[in-house]
Structures are given as structure tokens and as C-alpha cells.
């Protein structure tokens, strides 16, 4: 069935993935049986990465699924849902994922930093989505629930570029609103 | 990059690189040590989680051992360690044994003071809980759902939903708590509670209706909850078949003015997807989508254009208002968006905007990949068929695309499109051929060049000025490699055969090929020169214009057979089965952006007869019937589809016999049928010679029985009606085991009649050049008659029925009738049983009382002419 009415359900996310810049998985979580084995999952990730790593265009229809994605330095964040799912819900999950990771890693969103904080990253993914149901989509509330290490950074530890970056972000957001 | 490149390459940047499963699980024994080193244990636990996440298979024993070591860590108070343990428990719950051992520890955390642990503990607990355990935690779950801590409440609600898959009865008792939670001031709690509430009540339509009407007024806070409510409402509308007067629709429409984009889009999407939306309802949703099209967010643009694309399929007019926005999107950096925009525009565009649109598209054709270009080509092709008058612009566009760089698939798509347009639209023929001529001047793909040369040979001679194509074709003879030269030689011969005034020049050109270096080219040229020099139309038609019409597989088999048994007799071409024409080609229309294209089923039709021939040959009784002439194309149902026994009939026609194949299915699971036959009551002149029973017909396993019938001696008696009865022995059996009783009894079952029609004796054959064949067969056995077909009201109807009666192939596209015409000539070609060519020309005219038809039949056999001339009456 194409289009038609979406079945009212809370199960909206099929998978969340964070890949590195070679398309290898760092963290992935599948919430239904579409890709039952690790082999199929990895093949899907590889294909998806091949389609998305060059063009940074945020959203793609891929193998009958809607995938929203975002990348920074050497990390690629994906949220996958059914092709009938509201794309904006998926996008808000992606933003929650990215922003939470961003806060946890103190704006050093890159592979090395992610691996150093892998425990926290696992917890973030766990707090965002439980078995396919969106648990929370507000980054600050997610980070608060994970509640580790993020707030104990004194301002002095930020490098100048990070401060500038965050200022830029804030200005950008205020403009977009 | 400030990092050391080399270090990176060695995986030094990844502390988890090259982790060994066994050593990590070994390390996990550290969990048993006291006092617990929280930091170290966290790190090890992370490694375990990383391994599982990488898809490493952990055996049940290993997992259980690690799991039990992990339970020791409950003694530590470190928050991170504890949280990681919850994750570990969830991951291990599927592979380790006896995981319920941690129930009490988790319940302690769930009801404890530390809020941070409570939510995750509930979720972990529910992942290890089964039905029997659920009772004991029910009280705590109810409390947790209405807990004032949002995380706890959400966790409990979500877990309840997961649990309800297994044991919905218990969860149903929590409806009051869920109800209370919907009024929470936290958005996520509200969303989850609404989800649970709906899940519990979804089979109670009245309750769902109440739920929607209550919460649609109540003004929810969560955008997600709104989306859910919109989906519930639209599902209800769908089920009730409600129209726009429904309060549900008002609610959805109101959501278009919500402040959150998610909700607005969901509402617009819902309106578009409602089953009976008309332009009026769409009117409110379209402007919203239109606005989204110019959003800076790609996701929003994508969502909008995708929905608009869907609207355009049914209501192209409604989307026209957005054309400006759509045109901006065709240059979007996101290709999915750009392609959706193009295809939408091509659907909504009217005839006058085509020119402008084509200009727009050509500006960015270079930037997109071949894959997307093909989508555009297909869109243009359908546009050209929709607006035949625009063929000029579109054809020019296609030819300029043809000149651009591109891969084989892309070029082939363009050539296919041009060829289809030429075939559908006679006005476009000359321009199309000219473009193709130009293309083969510089074409690196042999397949395409030969294909185009073949097309030129077929269509070129019948254009007003055939001479202009000769140059293009002869250039190929000089410049190309062997396969193309051979194709060019054949094309030249066709010009010579069809156009008398070009004959001398063609012979001269062909004579120059007699010394070609390639055998195939030389042979073809020699053959054609000789045939052309005979200057006999019949020979030209048979050997140049209308080639062989046998099935290649069949020819191969017949020749092989011939060589196996040395005989004095020459090989008889008439013994070779004919090529069956695929009935109607289903053109698969591919929607870009949707899932994989449907698989084409055309190819099956062509080889079906070969399959039947093979099956029949395997039956010893049918070994000496000769070659299978024709199998009826679609099985005829002899029973209603919902009866005890389902029987279908396929008719196989041989030179002097017919075999009726009955495919039977027994749909009763408490019966086994044995010795199943179909008794046929023959019509006059027909003799039933033999029946081949189906030995056993168990439940739901199709079986086949055959009946052999000899055709009447009188060659003009070919049609008849057979009444059929299914005869069999019934044995009752146990539905579960299928074991039949020993005793059975005879029974019969009346089937519907089987008709043998004229069409069963005629095989469809395509004659690319009908007039040449008409001359070839000659007027020797010509019959002509005039009929008044009063039951047929339109020419289309008449053409369809005549083709059906005769079972012949329409030639020269004469099955298509130009609009608004009151007369038409239908050309049909076929081969009559016994291998006699048969041609029919039916001149049709529309009159006040039906259609008048002048039917002329020519055939190489007088009986065939007689039968065909009386087929319609």
C-alpha cells in the first residue's frame, strides 16, 4: 500500500545509527525485524552510507525507507523510519540525537571524542528511543537524564573556537525562529 | 585535523578497535571482585555493549555467565555503572538464561528514592518480565504510570505498550491510570499515555470516537500527541466513510493552523490521503504544503513535495497553484526533492506550459545523474503521449539529450522513448526518424545502432520520401563494424523491396557489399541481391519484408529433431511452432521516489506455449499427435471460484486433434478424490478418443486430467460446444493427517460448457508489412462479404470483438482508431491450423444502427478462408 492512512501507533522509529566516515558502525540500534541479522544490517548501513556520505542533503528515500541524516567531521547520524512516517517526526528525533551527543561531547562531535564517551552515547540513544517508541525528543532533558559529566565543565575549558561556535549557533537559531 | 594521521590509520584512535570477544568476556570476571572498581567496571561493561552492538554473536552459556557476574554490580552505587547495567540487562535478556534473577533488584530501584534510576529500571524490568511475572509487578506499574516524575511515568507507559503485545488483558486494567496520565503537563507523558489509551481501546469504535472528540477539544500540549490524534481521527473517518461534515474533519482542518510544523504537516498529509478527498477539501491543505516548499529545511521541502506529488496523481489541477514553488525546487541540491518536483510538474503542467518547462529542465539536465535523467525521459515520454501536439518540442528535447554525454542505459531509455512516440503518433514519425538517423551517425552502442537500422528498414520505405534515409544507412555500411553493417544491408534490402523506384539503386548498393570481409554481411547481401532481382512481390514479401515467424526455441528443437533422424524428406518449415505474440504488453509505470519498480511479467507470456508443448510431449499417449499448433492463452474457469472443486480448462490445438487440459483443485480438506476425469459430451462431428485421469487429488494440491478429441473430418466444421462433467471416486479422509478411508464411492460434478471457437484454430502472427503479405497470398482463395453488426455501438468495440472472434493479430497498428472517425480499416494476420497463412481486411463504417463491416479474407487454403469468413455472424 502506498500512502494511505498511517496506522496510529507510537512505533515510529525503525533504526538509529551513528557511523564513522568509512561507513563502519559505531552505535546502531534496530527496533524491528526488517533487518534480522547483523549481516543484513551492516549491508544496509553500507549502502545507505554510500548514498549519503557525499551529498549532504539531510533526507533520502532509500530502499523504501525514509532516512534522515546529518554529519559532522567524521561522524554520520541516521534515523530511519517507514516511508509512510511523518518525516518531521524523524527529523526531530535526529535533532535530539545530534544535539544530545553534541552536549555530551562538549561540542567536539567527532569519532575520537565519541569513542571516549561511548558509555554516555549508549545511554543517550537509550533515552531517545525505546523499542521504536520516541521516548524523548528534547536534547536538554535527555542530557539531564543521562546526567553525566556535561555540566561539570568550567567555562575556561572551552577553547575560543568552541565559544565562537556556540555563539554562532545561538545567533543562527534566534534568526531562524 | 590536529590528530596524528598515522595513529588514526592503525585504529589507535579507536580504543575499541580489534576487541576480542573471549578476552572481553574474560575481563568481565572483574565484576566479581570486591570492592568494586566502578570506573574500571564501567569501561569493561561498555566494551561488552560495544561488542553486542557490533553484531558479535555471544553464546547462551557465555552470556549467562557474564550476566550473573554483572548482577554483582548492584552493590555499587555509581550512577553511570548502574545505568550501563540496565542496558546490559536489556541486551542480555534475549540471550542469557534465568535473567529473572535480577527482578527484585530492579524492583528495588524502580520504587527507590533515586529518581534517576527509576525510569530506566522500569524499562529494564519490563524487558525481562513475562506474563506470569506481570501480576506481581502490576501494582508498582500502576503507581509508576501516574508518578509525578515524567521520566518514570513515560517509562512505565512505554513499557506497558511493549508488554501489551504479549498480555493485553493485564495491561487493559491500567486504563484509568493511562487516562490520568494524558492530562499530565509533560508533553512526552501525554503522548505516550494517549498512545497506550488508544492501544487499549482501539477495537471499541465508540470509545475511540469519544477519545478523539474529548482530546480534540481538550487542546493537547504535545505535537506528537496531536499527530497521533490526527492519525486516529483519519482512520476513524476512513472506517466510517465520513465526509467533510464530520467533526473529525473539522479537527484535522483546525490542526492546519497549529503552531508546530510537525502537526501542520501531519494534518495536511492526512487530508491528502483521505480516501474521498475532492478539490474542495484539498483547498485547505495545498497552501500549507505550498508554504513548506520554500522552507529552508530540506526535510520539510521533501515532505511537502512528496505529498504534492501524491496529490498530483489524482488531482493535478489542485497542485497547479504551486507550480512556481515546484519550479524553484527542480534545482534543489537534494536530488530526491528535485526529481519529485520535476515529475510533479510534468503531471500538473498543461499543454501551454510544456515549452517553458522543457527549457527549465534542460538547464539542469547536466547536473543530475543518469539514473535521474532516465526518470525525466520517462516523464517526457508520457507527456508526449498525453499531448500529441507537443511532439515537436519534446522530440527536439529528446534529440538534444541524445546528443549529450551519457551511459548506455540512458541512451537506450531515450531511444525507447522516441521509438514509442513514433509508434503512437504518426505525425511525429518523420521527425523522430530524422533524429534517430542523426544519432546513428555517431553511436558507440552496437545494440542501439542495429535496433535503429531495423526500425528504419521497417518504417522508412513507407514515408513520403524514402530516398533520404538511404544515405544514412549506406554510411553505416561503409563506416561501421560487422553487426551494424549486416543490419544496414537488411535495411537497404527492405527499401529495395518496398519502393520500386529505388530498386535499381538499392541493388547497386547491395552489390558493393558482395565483397565484404564479414561472412554474415556478404551472405545477406548475396541473398538479398538475388531475391530483389527476381522482381516478384510475393517473394519479396516472404523473404525480405516479413521474415520468419516461427518460435526460435521451436525452430531449434525441430531442427535438432530433424538431424537426429536421417530422412529423405526435406525439412518442413510448417512443422515448426509459430512465435506466439504476447497478448498485450503491460507497461510498468515507475514512480520515482517509491519503492522498487514492479517486476515485468511480459516475458512469461511469450514462452508459455513452449512450456505446454514440453508438458504434453511428456505424456506417452500424446506422443504422435504432431506439433502443438496453439494453446489457448487464458485458462477458462469451468466452476465458480468459491466451490468445492475448482476446474480450469486450457485448449491445445494440434493438426487434427485437440487436447483439453483440465487443471483441478480440491478445496475440501476432508476428501481425497481419485481417478479424476472429465467426461465431455462431444459436439457434432467431434470424437472423444481418450481421457487421461488424474490418479489422486488431495486437498489443495492442483492436479491435471486431459481429454483427447479428434477434430471433424469436414474441414469447415471447426466450432462446437462440449458439456462437461467431472467424474471421480471420493474417499473421506481425516482433515489433519490427510489419511483416506479405504472405501470410496463414485460421484460426479457438473461443470460449465467448453466452447471451441474459430480463434482456437488460428495463431496470431505479426506481419510488419501487411500490404506486401496481402499481395503475396494473392486473390486465389479470396472471400468477401458484408455484415451489419447491430450489437456493436462503437468502432473500438467492433475492432475489439472482431479480434477476439478471429484470434488474429492486428497489423499496422490498425487496432488503434483515431478519435472522432466514422470509418476504419482493420488488418488482421494469422496462421490457420495446418500452417496456412490467413489475412483479413475488415472495412468498418459507423452507421445509425450499429457498425457495417465489409470483410475480405485471403488465405492459402480455401477451407481456412471459408471458416474465417463465417466466424462473425
JSON list of N, CA, C and O in Angstrom, two decimals, chain B residues 141-147 153 156-158 160-161 171-184 188-201 211 214-215 218 220:
[
{"chain": "B", "resi": 141, "resn": "UNK", "atom": "N", "xyz": [3.51, -0.97, 38.63]},
{"chain": "B", "resi": 141, "resn": "UNK", "atom": "CA", "xyz": [3.38, -0.36, 37.31]},
{"chain": "B", "resi": 141, "resn": "UNK", "atom": "C", "xyz": [2.29, 0.70, 37.33]},
{"chain": "B", "resi": 141, "resn": "UNK", "atom": "O", "xyz": [2.45, 1.80, 36.81]},
{"chain": "B", "resi": 142, "resn": "UNK", "atom": "N", "xyz": [1.16, 0.35, 37.96]},
{"chain": "B", "resi": 142, "resn": "UNK", "atom": "CA", "xyz": [0.06, 1.31, 38.04]},
{"chain": "B", "resi": 142, "resn": "UNK", "atom": "C", "xyz": [0.50, 2.59, 38.73]},
{"chain": "B", "resi": 142, "resn": "UNK", "atom": "O", "xyz": [0.20, 3.70, 38.29]},
{"chain": "B", "resi": 143, "resn": "UNK", "atom": "N", "xyz": [1.23, 2.41, 39.82]},
{"chain": "B", "resi": 143, "resn": "UNK", "atom": "CA", "xyz": [1.72, 3.59, 40.52]},
{"chain": "B", "resi": 143, "resn": "UNK", "atom": "C", "xyz": [2.68, 4.40, 39.66]},
{"chain": "B", "resi": 143, "resn": "UNK", "atom": "O", "xyz": [2.60, 5.62, 39.60]},
{"chain": "B", "resi": 144, "resn": "UNK", "atom": "N", "xyz": [3.54, 3.65, 38.94]},
{"chain": "B", "resi": 144, "resn": "UNK", "atom": "CA", "xyz": [4.56, 4.34, 38.15]},
{"chain": "B", "resi": 144, "resn": "UNK", "atom": "C", "xyz": [3.93, 5.17, 37.04]},
{"chain": "B", "resi": 144, "resn": "UNK", "atom": "O", "xyz": [4.40, 6.26, 36.72]},
{"chain": "B", "resi": 145, "resn": "UNK", "atom": "N", "xyz": [2.84, 4.65, 36.44]},
{"chain": "B", "resi": 145, "resn": "UNK", "atom": "CA", "xyz": [2.22, 5.37, 35.33]},
{"chain": "B", "resi": 145, "resn": "UNK", "atom": "C", "xyz": [1.78, 6.77, 35.76]},
{"chain": "B", "resi": 145, "resn": "UNK", "atom": "O", "xyz": [1.91, 7.74, 35.02]},
{"chain": "B", "resi": 146, "resn": "UNK", "atom": "N", "xyz": [1.28, 6.86, 36.97]},
{"chain": "B", "resi": 146, "resn": "UNK", "atom": "CA", "xyz": [0.79, 8.16, 37.43]},
{"chain": "B", "resi": 146, "resn": "UNK", "atom": "C", "xyz": [1.81, 8.88, 38.31]},
{"chain": "B", "resi": 146, "resn": "UNK", "atom": "O", "xyz": [1.47, 9.85, 38.99]},
{"chain": "B", "resi": 147, "resn": "UNK", "atom": "N", "xyz": [3.04, 8.42, 38.27]},
{"chain": "B", "resi": 147, "resn": "UNK", "atom": "CA", "xyz": [4.08, 9.05, 39.08]},
{"chain": "B", "resi": 147, "resn": "UNK", "atom": "C", "xyz": [4.27, 10.49, 38.64]},
{"chain": "B", "resi": 147, "resn": "UNK", "atom": "O", "xyz": [4.10, 10.83, 37.46]},
{"chain": "B", "resi": 153, "resn": "UNK", "atom": "N", "xyz": [7.00, 8.08, 34.63]},
{"chain": "B", "resi": 153, "resn": "UNK", "atom": "CA", "xyz": [5.70, 7.87, 34.03]},
{"chain": "B", "resi": 153, "resn": "UNK", "atom": "C", "xyz": [5.83, 7.43, 32.56]},
{"chain": "B", "resi": 153, "resn": "UNK", "atom": "O", "xyz": [5.20, 6.47, 32.13]},
{"chain": "B", "resi": 156, "resn": "UNK", "atom": "N", "xyz": [7.06, 3.89, 32.27]},
{"chain": "B", "resi": 156, "resn": "UNK", "atom": "CA", "xyz": [6.04, 2.91, 32.60]},
{"chain": "B", "resi": 156, "resn": "UNK", "atom": "C", "xyz": [5.04, 2.78, 31.45]},
{"chain": "B", "resi": 156, "resn": "UNK", "atom": "O", "xyz": [4.63, 1.66, 31.10]},
{"chain": "B", "resi": 157, "resn": "UNK", "atom": "N", "xyz": [4.65, 3.91, 30.85]},
{"chain": "B", "resi": 157, "resn": "UNK", "atom": "CA", "xyz": [3.68, 3.87, 29.77]},
{"chain": "B", "resi": 157, "resn": "UNK", "atom": "C", "xyz": [4.23, 3.12, 28.55]},
{"chain": "B", "resi": 157, "resn": "UNK", "atom": "O", "xyz": [3.57, 2.26, 27.96]},
{"chain": "B", "resi": 158, "resn": "UNK", "atom": "N", "xyz": [5.46, 3.48, 28.18]},
{"chain": "B", "resi": 158, "resn": "UNK", "atom": "CA", "xyz": [6.08, 2.84, 27.01]},
{"chain": "B", "resi": 158, "resn": "UNK", "atom": "C", "xyz": [6.25, 1.35, 27.25]},
{"chain": "B", "resi": 158, "resn": "UNK", "atom": "O", "xyz": [5.94, 0.52, 26.39]},
{"chain": "B", "resi": 160, "resn": "UNK", "atom": "N", "xyz": [4.48, -0.50, 29.22]},
{"chain": "B", "resi": 160, "resn": "UNK", "atom": "CA", "xyz": [3.17, -1.14, 29.19]},
{"chain": "B", "resi": 160, "resn": "UNK", "atom": "C", "xyz": [2.79, -1.48, 27.76]},
{"chain": "B", "resi": 160, "resn": "UNK", "atom": "O", "xyz": [2.24, -2.55, 27.47]},
{"chain": "B", "resi": 161, "resn": "UNK", "atom": "N", "xyz": [3.09, -0.53, 26.86]},
{"chain": "B", "resi": 161, "resn": "UNK", "atom": "CA", "xyz": [2.76, -0.75, 25.46]},
{"chain": "B", "resi": 161, "resn": "UNK", "atom": "C", "xyz": [3.53, -1.95, 24.91]},
{"chain": "B", "resi": 161, "resn": "UNK", "atom": "O", "xyz": [2.97, -2.79, 24.20]},
{"chain": "B", "resi": 171, "resn": "UNK", "atom": "N", "xyz": [-2.70, -5.44, 30.88]},
{"chain": "B", "resi": 171, "resn": "UNK", "atom": "CA", "xyz": [-2.46, -4.03, 30.60]},
{"chain": "B", "resi": 171, "resn": "UNK", "atom": "C", "xyz": [-3.78, -3.27, 30.48]},
{"chain": "B", "resi": 171, "resn": "UNK", "atom": "O", "xyz": [-3.87, -2.10, 30.84]},
{"chain": "B", "resi": 172, "resn": "UNK", "atom": "N", "xyz": [-4.80, -3.97, 29.99]},
{"chain": "B", "resi": 172, "resn": "UNK", "atom": "CA", "xyz": [-6.10, -3.30, 29.82]},
{"chain": "B", "resi": 172, "resn": "UNK", "atom": "C", "xyz": [-6.65, -2.78, 31.15]},
{"chain": "B", "resi": 172, "resn": "UNK", "atom": "O", "xyz": [-7.43, -1.84, 31.17]},
{"chain": "B", "resi": 173, "resn": "UNK", "atom": "N", "xyz": [-6.22, -3.40, 32.22]},
{"chain": "B", "resi": 173, "resn": "UNK", "atom": "CA", "xyz": [-6.72, -2.95, 33.54]},
{"chain": "B", "resi": 173, "resn": "UNK", "atom": "C", "xyz": [-6.10, -1.63, 33.96]},
{"chain": "B", "resi": 173, "resn": "UNK", "atom": "O", "xyz": [-6.48, -1.07, 34.97]},
{"chain": "B", "resi": 174, "resn": "UNK", "atom": "N", "xyz": [-5.13, -1.14, 33.20]},
{"chain": "B", "resi": 174, "resn": "UNK", "atom": "CA", "xyz": [-4.44, 0.08, 33.61]},
{"chain": "B", "resi": 174, "resn": "UNK", "atom": "C", "xyz": [-5.01, 1.31, 32.92]},
{"chain": "B", "resi": 174, "resn": "UNK", "atom": "O", "xyz": [-4.39, 2.37, 32.90]},
{"chain": "B", "resi": 175, "resn": "UNK", "atom": "N", "xyz": [-6.19, 1.13, 32.35]},
{"chain": "B", "resi": 175, "resn": "UNK", "atom": "CA", "xyz": [-6.74, 2.20, 31.53]},
{"chain": "B", "resi": 175, "resn": "UNK", "atom": "C", "xyz": [-6.99, 3.49, 32.31]},
{"chain": "B", "resi": 175, "resn": "UNK", "atom": "O", "xyz": [-6.76, 4.59, 31.83]},
{"chain": "B", "resi": 176, "resn": "UNK", "atom": "N", "xyz": [-7.41, 3.36, 33.57]},
{"chain": "B", "resi": 176, "resn": "UNK", "atom": "CA", "xyz": [-7.68, 4.57, 34.35]},
{"chain": "B", "resi": 176, "resn": "UNK", "atom": "C", "xyz": [-6.40, 5.37, 34.60]},
{"chain": "B", "resi": 176, "resn": "UNK", "atom": "O", "xyz": [-6.40, 6.60, 34.55]},
{"chain": "B", "resi": 177, "resn": "UNK", "atom": "N", "xyz": [-5.33, 4.64, 34.88]},
{"chain": "B", "resi": 177, "resn": "UNK", "atom": "CA", "xyz": [-4.06, 5.31, 35.12]},
{"chain": "B", "resi": 177, "resn": "UNK", "atom": "C", "xyz": [-3.61, 6.04, 33.85]},
{"chain": "B", "resi": 177, "resn": "UNK", "atom": "O", "xyz": [-3.15, 7.17, 33.89]},
{"chain": "B", "resi": 178, "resn": "UNK", "atom": "N", "xyz": [-3.78, 5.34, 32.70]},
{"chain": "B", "resi": 178, "resn": "UNK", "atom": "CA", "xyz": [-3.39, 5.96, 31.43]},
{"chain": "B", "resi": 178, "resn": "UNK", "atom": "C", "xyz": [-4.20, 7.22, 31.19]},
{"chain": "B", "resi": 178, "resn": "UNK", "atom": "O", "xyz": [-3.67, 8.27, 30.80]},
{"chain": "B", "resi": 179, "resn": "UNK", "atom": "N", "xyz": [-5.48, 7.11, 31.47]},
{"chain": "B", "resi": 179, "resn": "UNK", "atom": "CA", "xyz": [-6.38, 8.26, 31.31]},
{"chain": "B", "resi": 179, "resn": "UNK", "atom": "C", "xyz": [-5.87, 9.46, 32.12]},
{"chain": "B", "resi": 179, "resn": "UNK", "atom": "O", "xyz": [-5.84, 10.58, 31.64]},
{"chain": "B", "resi": 180, "resn": "UNK", "atom": "N", "xyz": [-5.47, 9.14, 33.34]},
{"chain": "B", "resi": 180, "resn": "UNK", "atom": "CA", "xyz": [-5.00, 10.22, 34.21]},
{"chain": "B", "resi": 180, "resn": "UNK", "atom": "C", "xyz": [-3.71, 10.84, 33.65]},
{"chain": "B", "resi": 180, "resn": "UNK", "atom": "O", "xyz": [-3.50, 12.04, 33.68]},
{"chain": "B", "resi": 181, "resn": "UNK", "atom": "N", "xyz": [-2.86, 9.97, 33.09]},
{"chain": "B", "resi": 181, "resn": "UNK", "atom": "CA", "xyz": [-1.57, 10.44, 32.62]},
{"chain": "B", "resi": 181, "resn": "UNK", "atom": "C", "xyz": [-1.69, 11.34, 31.41]},
{"chain": "B", "resi": 181, "resn": "UNK", "atom": "O", "xyz": [-0.82, 12.18, 31.16]},
{"chain": "B", "resi": 182, "resn": "UNK", "atom": "N", "xyz": [-2.78, 11.19, 30.62]},
{"chain": "B", "resi": 182, "resn": "UNK", "atom": "CA", "xyz": [-2.92, 12.04, 29.43]},
{"chain": "B", "resi": 182, "resn": "UNK", "atom": "C", "xyz": [-2.98, 13.51, 29.83]},
{"chain": "B", "resi": 182, "resn": "UNK", "atom": "O", "xyz": [-2.53, 14.38, 29.10]},
{"chain": "B", "resi": 183, "resn": "UNK", "atom": "N", "xyz": [-3.51, 13.78, 31.01]},
{"chain": "B", "resi": 183, "resn": "UNK", "atom": "CA", "xyz": [-3.61, 15.18, 31.40]},
{"chain": "B", "resi": 183, "resn": "UNK", "atom": "C", "xyz": [-2.34, 15.69, 32.07]},
{"chain": "B", "resi": 183, "resn": "UNK", "atom": "O", "xyz": [-2.32, 16.77, 32.65]},
{"chain": "B", "resi": 184, "resn": "UNK", "atom": "N", "xyz": [-1.29, 14.91, 31.97]},
{"chain": "B", "resi": 184, "resn": "UNK", "atom": "CA", "xyz": [-0.01, 15.37, 32.51]},
{"chain": "B", "resi": 184, "resn": "UNK", "atom": "C", "xyz": [0.44, 16.64, 31.80]},
{"chain": "B", "resi": 184, "resn": "UNK", "atom": "O", "xyz": [0.06, 16.89, 30.66]},
{"chain": "B", "resi": 188, "resn": "UNK", "atom": "N", "xyz": [5.82, 14.54, 26.64]},
{"chain": "B", "resi": 188, "resn": "UNK", "atom": "CA", "xyz": [6.08, 13.17, 26.25]},
{"chain": "B", "resi": 188, "resn": "UNK", "atom": "C", "xyz": [5.16, 12.21, 26.99]},
{"chain": "B", "resi": 188, "resn": "UNK", "atom": "O", "xyz": [4.66, 11.24, 26.42]},
{"chain": "B", "resi": 189, "resn": "UNK", "atom": "N", "xyz": [4.90, 12.50, 28.28]},
{"chain": "B", "resi": 189, "resn": "UNK", "atom": "CA", "xyz": [3.99, 11.65, 29.05]},
{"chain": "B", "resi": 189, "resn": "UNK", "atom": "C", "xyz": [2.62, 11.65, 28.37]},
{"chain": "B", "resi": 189, "resn": "UNK", "atom": "O", "xyz": [1.99, 10.60, 28.20]},
{"chain": "B", "resi": 190, "resn": "UNK", "atom": "N", "xyz": [2.20, 12.83, 27.96]},
{"chain": "B", "resi": 190, "resn": "UNK", "atom": "CA", "xyz": [0.90, 12.96, 27.31]},
{"chain": "B", "resi": 190, "resn": "UNK", "atom": "C", "xyz": [0.84, 12.08, 26.04]},
{"chain": "B", "resi": 190, "resn": "UNK", "atom": "O", "xyz": [-0.13, 11.35, 25.81]},
{"chain": "B", "resi": 191, "resn": "UNK", "atom": "N", "xyz": [1.91, 12.18, 25.26]},
{"chain": "B", "resi": 191, "resn": "UNK", "atom": "CA", "xyz": [2.00, 11.42, 24.01]},
{"chain": "B", "resi": 191, "resn": "UNK", "atom": "C", "xyz": [1.94, 9.92, 24.28]},
{"chain": "B", "resi": 191, "resn": "UNK", "atom": "O", "xyz": [1.14, 9.20, 23.68]},
{"chain": "B", "resi": 192, "resn": "UNK", "atom": "N", "xyz": [2.76, 9.47, 25.22]},
{"chain": "B", "resi": 192, "resn": "UNK", "atom": "CA", "xyz": [2.80, 8.04, 25.49]},
{"chain": "B", "resi": 192, "resn": "UNK", "atom": "C", "xyz": [1.48, 7.56, 26.08]},
{"chain": "B", "resi": 192, "resn": "UNK", "atom": "O", "xyz": [1.02, 6.46, 25.75]},
{"chain": "B", "resi": 193, "resn": "UNK", "atom": "N", "xyz": [0.88, 8.37, 26.94]},
{"chain": "B", "resi": 193, "resn": "UNK", "atom": "CA", "xyz": [-0.37, 7.96, 27.57]},
{"chain": "B", "resi": 193, "resn": "UNK", "atom": "C", "xyz": [-1.47, 7.85, 26.52]},
{"chain": "B", "resi": 193, "resn": "UNK", "atom": "O", "xyz": [-2.26, 6.89, 26.52]},
{"chain": "B", "resi": 194, "resn": "UNK", "atom": "N", "xyz": [-1.52, 8.81, 25.58]},
{"chain": "B", "resi": 194, "resn": "UNK", "atom": "CA", "xyz": [-2.53, 8.76, 24.53]},
{"chain": "B", "resi": 194, "resn": "UNK", "atom": "C", "xyz": [-2.33, 7.50, 23.68]},
{"chain": "B", "resi": 194, "resn": "UNK", "atom": "O", "xyz": [-3.30, 6.83, 23.32]},
{"chain": "B", "resi": 195, "resn": "UNK", "atom": "N", "xyz": [-1.07, 7.20, 23.41]},
{"chain": "B", "resi": 195, "resn": "UNK", "atom": "CA", "xyz": [-0.76, 6.00, 22.62]},
{"chain": "B", "resi": 195, "resn": "UNK", "atom": "C", "xyz": [-1.26, 4.74, 23.31]},
{"chain": "B", "resi": 195, "resn": "UNK", "atom": "O", "xyz": [-1.89, 3.89, 22.68]},
{"chain": "B", "resi": 196, "resn": "UNK", "atom": "N", "xyz": [-1.01, 4.66, 24.61]},
{"chain": "B", "resi": 196, "resn": "UNK", "atom": "CA", "xyz": [-1.43, 3.47, 25.35]},
{"chain": "B", "resi": 196, "resn": "UNK", "atom": "C", "xyz": [-2.96, 3.39, 25.42]},
{"chain": "B", "resi": 196, "resn": "UNK", "atom": "O", "xyz": [-3.56, 2.34, 25.20]},
{"chain": "B", "resi": 197, "resn": "UNK", "atom": "N", "xyz": [-3.56, 4.54, 25.67]},
{"chain": "B", "resi": 197, "resn": "UNK", "atom": "CA", "xyz": [-5.01, 4.60, 25.80]},
{"chain": "B", "resi": 197, "resn": "UNK", "atom": "C", "xyz": [-5.66, 4.12, 24.51]},
{"chain": "B", "resi": 197, "resn": "UNK", "atom": "O", "xyz": [-6.60, 3.32, 24.51]},
{"chain": "B", "resi": 198, "resn": "UNK", "atom": "N", "xyz": [-5.15, 4.62, 23.39]},
{"chain": "B", "resi": 198, "resn": "UNK", "atom": "CA", "xyz": [-5.72, 4.21, 22.10]},
{"chain": "B", "resi": 198, "resn": "UNK", "atom": "C", "xyz": [-5.50, 2.72, 21.88]},
{"chain": "B", "resi": 198, "resn": "UNK", "atom": "O", "xyz": [-6.39, 2.01, 21.42]},
{"chain": "B", "resi": 199, "resn": "UNK", "atom": "N", "xyz": [-4.31, 2.27, 22.24]},
{"chain": "B", "resi": 199, "resn": "UNK", "atom": "CA", "xyz": [-4.00, 0.86, 22.01]},
{"chain": "B", "resi": 199, "resn": "UNK", "atom": "C", "xyz": [-4.96, -0.04, 22.77]},
{"chain": "B", "resi": 199, "resn": "UNK", "atom": "O", "xyz": [-5.41, -1.06, 22.26]},
{"chain": "B", "resi": 200, "resn": "UNK", "atom": "N", "xyz": [-5.28, 0.36, 24.01]},
{"chain": "B", "resi": 200, "resn": "UNK", "atom": "CA", "xyz": [-6.18, -0.46, 24.81]},
{"chain": "B", "resi": 200, "resn": "UNK", "atom": "C", "xyz": [-7.59, -0.46, 24.22]},
{"chain": "B", "resi": 200, "resn": "UNK", "atom": "O", "xyz": [-8.28, -1.47, 24.22]},
{"chain": "B", "resi": 201, "resn": "UNK", "atom": "N", "xyz": [-8.00, 0.69, 23.68]},
{"chain": "B", "resi": 201, "resn": "UNK", "atom": "CA", "xyz": [-9.39, 0.81, 23.25]},
{"chain": "B", "resi": 201, "resn": "UNK", "atom": "C", "xyz": [-9.61, 0.69, 21.76]},
{"chain": "B", "resi": 201, "resn": "UNK", "atom": "O", "xyz": [-10.71, 0.93, 21.28]},
{"chain": "B", "resi": 211, "resn": "UNK", "atom": "N", "xyz": [-12.83, 9.31, 22.55]},
{"chain": "B", "resi": 211, "resn": "UNK", "atom": "CA", "xyz": [-11.45, 9.73, 22.84]},
{"chain": "B", "resi": 211, "resn": "UNK", "atom": "C", "xyz": [-11.04, 10.89, 21.95]},
{"chain": "B", "resi": 211, "resn": "UNK", "atom": "O", "xyz": [-10.53, 11.90, 22.43]},
{"chain": "B", "resi": 214, "resn": "UNK", "atom": "N", "xyz": [-13.02, 14.06, 22.74]},
{"chain": "B", "resi": 214, "resn": "UNK", "atom": "CA", "xyz": [-12.62, 14.65, 24.02]},
{"chain": "B", "resi": 214, "resn": "UNK", "atom": "C", "xyz": [-11.30, 15.41, 23.87]},
{"chain": "B", "resi": 214, "resn": "UNK", "atom": "O", "xyz": [-11.19, 16.58, 24.24]},
{"chain": "B", "resi": 215, "resn": "UNK", "atom": "N", "xyz": [-10.31, 14.73, 23.28]},
{"chain": "B", "resi": 215, "resn": "UNK", "atom": "CA", "xyz": [-8.98, 15.35, 23.26]},
{"chain": "B", "resi": 215, "resn": "UNK", "atom": "C", "xyz": [-8.84, 16.41, 22.18]},
{"chain": "B", "resi": 215, "resn": "UNK", "atom": "O", "xyz": [-7.95, 17.24, 22.24]},
{"chain": "B", "resi": 218, "resn": "UNK", "atom": "N", "xyz": [-9.80, 19.33, 24.12]},
{"chain": "B", "resi": 218, "resn": "UNK", "atom": "CA", "xyz": [-9.04, 19.46, 25.34]},
{"chain": "B", "resi": 218, "resn": "UNK", "atom": "C", "xyz": [-7.74, 20.25, 25.11]},
{"chain": "B", "resi": 218, "resn": "UNK", "atom": "O", "xyz": [-7.13, 20.73, 26.04]},
{"chain": "B", "resi": 220, "resn": "UNK", "atom": "N", "xyz": [-4.34, 19.46, 23.46]},
{"chain": "B", "resi": 220, "resn": "UNK", "atom": "CA", "xyz": [-3.16, 18.76, 23.95]},
{"chain": "B", "resi": 220, "resn": "UNK", "atom": "C", "xyz": [-1.95, 19.68, 23.84]},
{"chain": "B", "resi": 220, "resn": "UNK", "atom": "O", "xyz": [-1.94, 20.61, 23.05]}
]
